[in-house]
PDB file of C-alpha atoms in Angstrom:
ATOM      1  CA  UNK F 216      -7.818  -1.091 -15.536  1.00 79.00           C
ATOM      2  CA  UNK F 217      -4.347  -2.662 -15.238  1.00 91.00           C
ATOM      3  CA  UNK F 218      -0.594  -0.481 -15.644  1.00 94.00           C
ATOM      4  CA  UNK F 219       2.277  -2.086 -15.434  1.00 96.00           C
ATOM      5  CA  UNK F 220       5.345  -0.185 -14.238  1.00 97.00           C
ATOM      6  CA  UNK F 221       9.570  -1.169 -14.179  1.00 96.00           C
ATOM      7  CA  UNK F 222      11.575   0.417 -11.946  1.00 96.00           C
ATOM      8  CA  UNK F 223      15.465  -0.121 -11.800  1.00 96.00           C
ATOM      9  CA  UNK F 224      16.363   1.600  -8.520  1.00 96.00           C
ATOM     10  CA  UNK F 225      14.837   2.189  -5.155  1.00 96.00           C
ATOM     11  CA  UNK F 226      14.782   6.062  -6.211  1.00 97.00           C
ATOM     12  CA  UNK F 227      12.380   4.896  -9.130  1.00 97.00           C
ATOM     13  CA  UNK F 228      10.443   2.751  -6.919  1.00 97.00           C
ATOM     14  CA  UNK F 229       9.817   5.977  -4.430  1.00 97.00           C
ATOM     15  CA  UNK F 230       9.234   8.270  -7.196  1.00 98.00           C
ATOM     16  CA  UNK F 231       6.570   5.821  -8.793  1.00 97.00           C
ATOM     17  CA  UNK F 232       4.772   6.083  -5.085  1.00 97.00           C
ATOM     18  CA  UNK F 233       5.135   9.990  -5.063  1.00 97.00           C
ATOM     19  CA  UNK F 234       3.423   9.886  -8.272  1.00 97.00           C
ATOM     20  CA  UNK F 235       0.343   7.920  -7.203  1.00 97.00           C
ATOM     21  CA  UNK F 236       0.241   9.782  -3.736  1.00 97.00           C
ATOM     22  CA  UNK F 237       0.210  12.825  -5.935  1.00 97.00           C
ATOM     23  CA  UNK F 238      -3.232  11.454  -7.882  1.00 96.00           C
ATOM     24  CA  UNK F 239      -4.550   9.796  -4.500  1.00 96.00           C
ATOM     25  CA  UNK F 240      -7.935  10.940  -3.100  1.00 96.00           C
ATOM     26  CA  UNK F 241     -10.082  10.864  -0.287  1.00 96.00           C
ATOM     27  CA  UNK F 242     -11.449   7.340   0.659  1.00 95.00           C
ATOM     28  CA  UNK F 243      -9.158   5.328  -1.930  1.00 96.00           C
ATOM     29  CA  UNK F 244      -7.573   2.206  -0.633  1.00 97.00           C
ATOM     30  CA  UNK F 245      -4.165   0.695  -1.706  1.00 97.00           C
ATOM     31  CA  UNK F 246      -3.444  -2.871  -1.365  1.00 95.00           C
ATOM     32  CA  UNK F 247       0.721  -3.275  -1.803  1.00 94.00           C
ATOM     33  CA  UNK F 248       1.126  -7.145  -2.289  1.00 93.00           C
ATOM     34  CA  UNK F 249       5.085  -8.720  -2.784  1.00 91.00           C
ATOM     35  CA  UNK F 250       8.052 -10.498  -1.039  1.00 89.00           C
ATOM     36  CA  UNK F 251       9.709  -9.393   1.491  1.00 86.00           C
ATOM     37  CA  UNK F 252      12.260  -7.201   0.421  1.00 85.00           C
ATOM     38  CA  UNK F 253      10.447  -6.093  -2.897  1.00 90.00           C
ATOM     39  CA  UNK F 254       9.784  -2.522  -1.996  1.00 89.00           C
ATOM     40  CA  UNK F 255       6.701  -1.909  -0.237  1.00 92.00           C
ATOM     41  CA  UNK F 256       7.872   0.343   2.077  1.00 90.00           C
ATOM     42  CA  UNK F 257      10.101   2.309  -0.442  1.00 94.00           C
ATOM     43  CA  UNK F 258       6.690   2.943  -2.709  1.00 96.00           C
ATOM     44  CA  UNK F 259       4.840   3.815   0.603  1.00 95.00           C
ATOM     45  CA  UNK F 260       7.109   6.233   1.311  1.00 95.00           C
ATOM     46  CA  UNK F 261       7.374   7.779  -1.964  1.00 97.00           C
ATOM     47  CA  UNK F 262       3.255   7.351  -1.153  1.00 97.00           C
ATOM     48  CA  UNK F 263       3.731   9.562   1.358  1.00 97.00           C
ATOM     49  CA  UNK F 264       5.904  12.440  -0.156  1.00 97.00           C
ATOM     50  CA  UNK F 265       2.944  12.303  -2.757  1.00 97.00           C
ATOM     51  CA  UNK F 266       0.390  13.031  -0.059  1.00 97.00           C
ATOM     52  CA  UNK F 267       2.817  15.685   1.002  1.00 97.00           C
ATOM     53  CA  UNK F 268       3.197  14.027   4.199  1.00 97.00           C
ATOM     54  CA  UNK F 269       6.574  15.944   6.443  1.00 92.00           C
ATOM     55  CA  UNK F 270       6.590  13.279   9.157  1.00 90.00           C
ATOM     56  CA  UNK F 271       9.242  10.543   8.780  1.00 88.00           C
ATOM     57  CA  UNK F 272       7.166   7.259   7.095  1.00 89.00           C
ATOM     58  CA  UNK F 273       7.888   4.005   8.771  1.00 81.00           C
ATOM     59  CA  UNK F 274       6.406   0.729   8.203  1.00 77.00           C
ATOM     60  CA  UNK F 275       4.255  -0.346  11.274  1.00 69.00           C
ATOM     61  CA  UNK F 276       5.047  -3.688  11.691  1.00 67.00           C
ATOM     62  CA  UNK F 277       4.051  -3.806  15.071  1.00 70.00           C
ATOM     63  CA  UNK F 278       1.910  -0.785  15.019  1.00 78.00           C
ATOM     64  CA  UNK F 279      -0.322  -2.273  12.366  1.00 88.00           C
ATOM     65  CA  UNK F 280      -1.110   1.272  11.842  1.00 92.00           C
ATOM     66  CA  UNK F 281       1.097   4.257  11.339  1.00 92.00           C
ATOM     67  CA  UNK F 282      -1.178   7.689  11.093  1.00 94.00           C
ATOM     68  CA  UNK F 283      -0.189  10.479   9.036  1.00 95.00           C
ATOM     69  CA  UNK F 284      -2.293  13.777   9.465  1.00 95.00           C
ATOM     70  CA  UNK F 285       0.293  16.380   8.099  1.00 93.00           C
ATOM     71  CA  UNK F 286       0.060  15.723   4.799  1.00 94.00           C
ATOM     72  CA  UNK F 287      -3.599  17.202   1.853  1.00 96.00           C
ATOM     73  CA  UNK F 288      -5.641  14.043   3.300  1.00 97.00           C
ATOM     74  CA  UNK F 289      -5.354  11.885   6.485  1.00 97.00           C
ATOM     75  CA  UNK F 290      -2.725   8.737   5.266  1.00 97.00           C
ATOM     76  CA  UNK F 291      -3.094   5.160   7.079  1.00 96.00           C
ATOM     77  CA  UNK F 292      -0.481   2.926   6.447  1.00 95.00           C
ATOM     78  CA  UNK F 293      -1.254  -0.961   7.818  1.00 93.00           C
ATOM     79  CA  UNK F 294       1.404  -3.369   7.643  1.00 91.00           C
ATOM     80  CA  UNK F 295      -1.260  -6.728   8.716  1.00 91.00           C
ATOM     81  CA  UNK F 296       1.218  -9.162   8.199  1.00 88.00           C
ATOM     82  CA  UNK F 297       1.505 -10.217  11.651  1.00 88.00           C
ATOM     83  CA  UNK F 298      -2.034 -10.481  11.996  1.00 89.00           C
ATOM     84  CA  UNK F 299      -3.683 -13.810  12.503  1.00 87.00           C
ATOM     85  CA  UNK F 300      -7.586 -13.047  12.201  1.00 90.00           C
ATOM     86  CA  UNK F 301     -10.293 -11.182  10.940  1.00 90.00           C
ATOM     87  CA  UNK F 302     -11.281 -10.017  14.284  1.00 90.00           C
ATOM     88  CA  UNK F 303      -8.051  -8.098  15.121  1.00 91.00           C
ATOM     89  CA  UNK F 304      -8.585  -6.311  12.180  1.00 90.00           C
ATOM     90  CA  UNK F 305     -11.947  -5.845  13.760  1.00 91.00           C
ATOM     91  CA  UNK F 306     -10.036  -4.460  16.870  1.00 91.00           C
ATOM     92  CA  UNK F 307      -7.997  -1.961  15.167  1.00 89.00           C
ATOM     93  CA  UNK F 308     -11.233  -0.619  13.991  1.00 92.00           C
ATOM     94  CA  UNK F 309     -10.267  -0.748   9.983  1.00 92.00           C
ATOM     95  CA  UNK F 310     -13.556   0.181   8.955  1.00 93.00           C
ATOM     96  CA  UNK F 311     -13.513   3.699  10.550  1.00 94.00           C
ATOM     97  CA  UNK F 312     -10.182   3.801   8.440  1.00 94.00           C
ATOM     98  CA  UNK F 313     -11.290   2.562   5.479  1.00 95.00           C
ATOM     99  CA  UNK F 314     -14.588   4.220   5.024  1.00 93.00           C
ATOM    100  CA  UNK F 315     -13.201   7.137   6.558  1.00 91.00           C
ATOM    101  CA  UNK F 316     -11.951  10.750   5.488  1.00 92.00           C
ATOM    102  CA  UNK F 317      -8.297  10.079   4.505  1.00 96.00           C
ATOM    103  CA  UNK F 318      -6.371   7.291   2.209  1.00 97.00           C
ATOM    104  CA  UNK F 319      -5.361   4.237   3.474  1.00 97.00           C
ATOM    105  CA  UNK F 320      -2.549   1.964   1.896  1.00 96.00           C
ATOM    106  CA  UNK F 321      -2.372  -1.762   3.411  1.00 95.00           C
ATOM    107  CA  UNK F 322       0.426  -4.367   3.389  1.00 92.00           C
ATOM    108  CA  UNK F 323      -0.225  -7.977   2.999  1.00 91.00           C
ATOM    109  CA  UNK F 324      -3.554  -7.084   2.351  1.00 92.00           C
ATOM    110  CA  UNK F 325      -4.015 -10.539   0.316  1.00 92.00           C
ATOM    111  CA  UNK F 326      -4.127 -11.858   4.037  1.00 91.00           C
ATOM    112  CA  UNK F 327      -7.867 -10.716   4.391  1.00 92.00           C
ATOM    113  CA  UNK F 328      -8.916 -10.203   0.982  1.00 90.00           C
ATOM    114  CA  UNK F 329     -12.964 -10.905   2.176  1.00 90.00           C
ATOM    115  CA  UNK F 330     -12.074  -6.940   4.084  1.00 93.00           C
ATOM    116  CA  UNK F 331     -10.950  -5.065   1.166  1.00 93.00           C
ATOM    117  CA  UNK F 332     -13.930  -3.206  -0.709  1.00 93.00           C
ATOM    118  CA  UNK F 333     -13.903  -3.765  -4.384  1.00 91.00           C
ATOM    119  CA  UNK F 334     -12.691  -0.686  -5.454  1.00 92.00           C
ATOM    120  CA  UNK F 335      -9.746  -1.095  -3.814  1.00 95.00           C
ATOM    121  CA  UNK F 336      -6.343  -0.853  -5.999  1.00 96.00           C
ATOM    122  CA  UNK F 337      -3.795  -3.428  -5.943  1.00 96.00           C
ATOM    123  CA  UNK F 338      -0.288  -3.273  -6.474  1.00 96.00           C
ATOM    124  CA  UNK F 339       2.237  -6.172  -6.632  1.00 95.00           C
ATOM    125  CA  UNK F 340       5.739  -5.841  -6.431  1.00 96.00           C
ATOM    126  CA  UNK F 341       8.049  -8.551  -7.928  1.00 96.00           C
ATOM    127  CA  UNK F 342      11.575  -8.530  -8.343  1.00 94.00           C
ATOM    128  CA  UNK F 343      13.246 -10.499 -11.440  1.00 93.00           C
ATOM    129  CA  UNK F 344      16.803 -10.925 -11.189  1.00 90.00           C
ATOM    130  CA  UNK F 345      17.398 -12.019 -14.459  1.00 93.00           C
ATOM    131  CA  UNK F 346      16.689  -7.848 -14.689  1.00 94.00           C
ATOM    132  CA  UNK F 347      18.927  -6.715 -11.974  1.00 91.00           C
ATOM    133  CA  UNK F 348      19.087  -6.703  -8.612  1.00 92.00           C
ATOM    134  CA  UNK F 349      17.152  -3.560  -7.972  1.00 94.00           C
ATOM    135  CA  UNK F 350      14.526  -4.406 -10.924  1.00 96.00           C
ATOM    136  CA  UNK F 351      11.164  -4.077 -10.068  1.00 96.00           C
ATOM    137  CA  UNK F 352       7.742  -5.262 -11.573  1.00 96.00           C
ATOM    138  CA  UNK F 353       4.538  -3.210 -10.143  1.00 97.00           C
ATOM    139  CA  UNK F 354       1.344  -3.910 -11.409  1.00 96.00           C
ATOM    140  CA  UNK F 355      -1.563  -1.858 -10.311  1.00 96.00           C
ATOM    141  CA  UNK F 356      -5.390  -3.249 -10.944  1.00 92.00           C
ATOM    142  CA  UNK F 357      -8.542  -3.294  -9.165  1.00 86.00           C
ATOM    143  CA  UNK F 358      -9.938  -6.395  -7.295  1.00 63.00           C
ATOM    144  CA  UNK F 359     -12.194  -7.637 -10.267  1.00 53.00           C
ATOM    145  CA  UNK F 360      -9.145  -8.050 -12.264  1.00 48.00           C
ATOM    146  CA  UNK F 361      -6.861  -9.771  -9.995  1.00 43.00           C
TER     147      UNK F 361
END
């Protein structure tokens, strides 16, 4: 399975999330690869808004983990990119995440692809210029495609 998506405003981008948040179920994982400054954290919380999520969405940089409990499922949002090792994600205790009750969506999660289960989605986020400056590209596939 691969969908492509364009997007010409951060409104788009968010209402593209809200759309997949709205499909989202219990114990799917969502790997959000891109730049910085490509719109993860717009599409997350779109994500969010999907999930029906009231609390305000912020990207846990230094959190690694935001929790979300107020939405129709448990949401985990990672932002790993200042992670250095395996093992930290080991001391956050991803798997009880992961494997758990809720839906988790993960940042830079290219950064420990050996963690991510298989049937994990993927979406990249790429800007093209050429197309604007609030263009976007998103891709969504699953791991065997990628």
């Amino acid at each position: 399975m691969k969908k492509i998506w364009e997007t010409n405003s951060p409104a788009e981008t968010a209402a593209l999330g809200e759309q997949l948040g709205k499909r989202a179920k219990k114990g799917q994982i969502y790997c959000l690869t891109g730049d910085l400054g490509t719109g993860k954290t717009v599409l997350t919380k779109g994500f969010a808004k999907g999930l029906d999520v009231q609390e305000h969405v912020t990207s846990p940089t230094f959190t690694i983990v935001q929790e979300y409990h107020d939405g129709r499922l448990p949401f985990y949002h990672f932002d790993v990119y200042r992670l250095s090792s395996e093992e930290e994600m080991d001391d956050i205790g991803y798997e009880e995440y992961f494997f758990g009750s809720g839906v988790c969506l993960v940042e830079w999660a290219e950064l420990f692809p050996h963690l991510i289960p298989r049937d994990a989605y993927w979406l990249t986020l790429e800007k093209d210029y050429t197309k604007g400056e609030d263009y976007r590209r998103v891709t969504l596939c699953q791991e065997e495609e990628i």
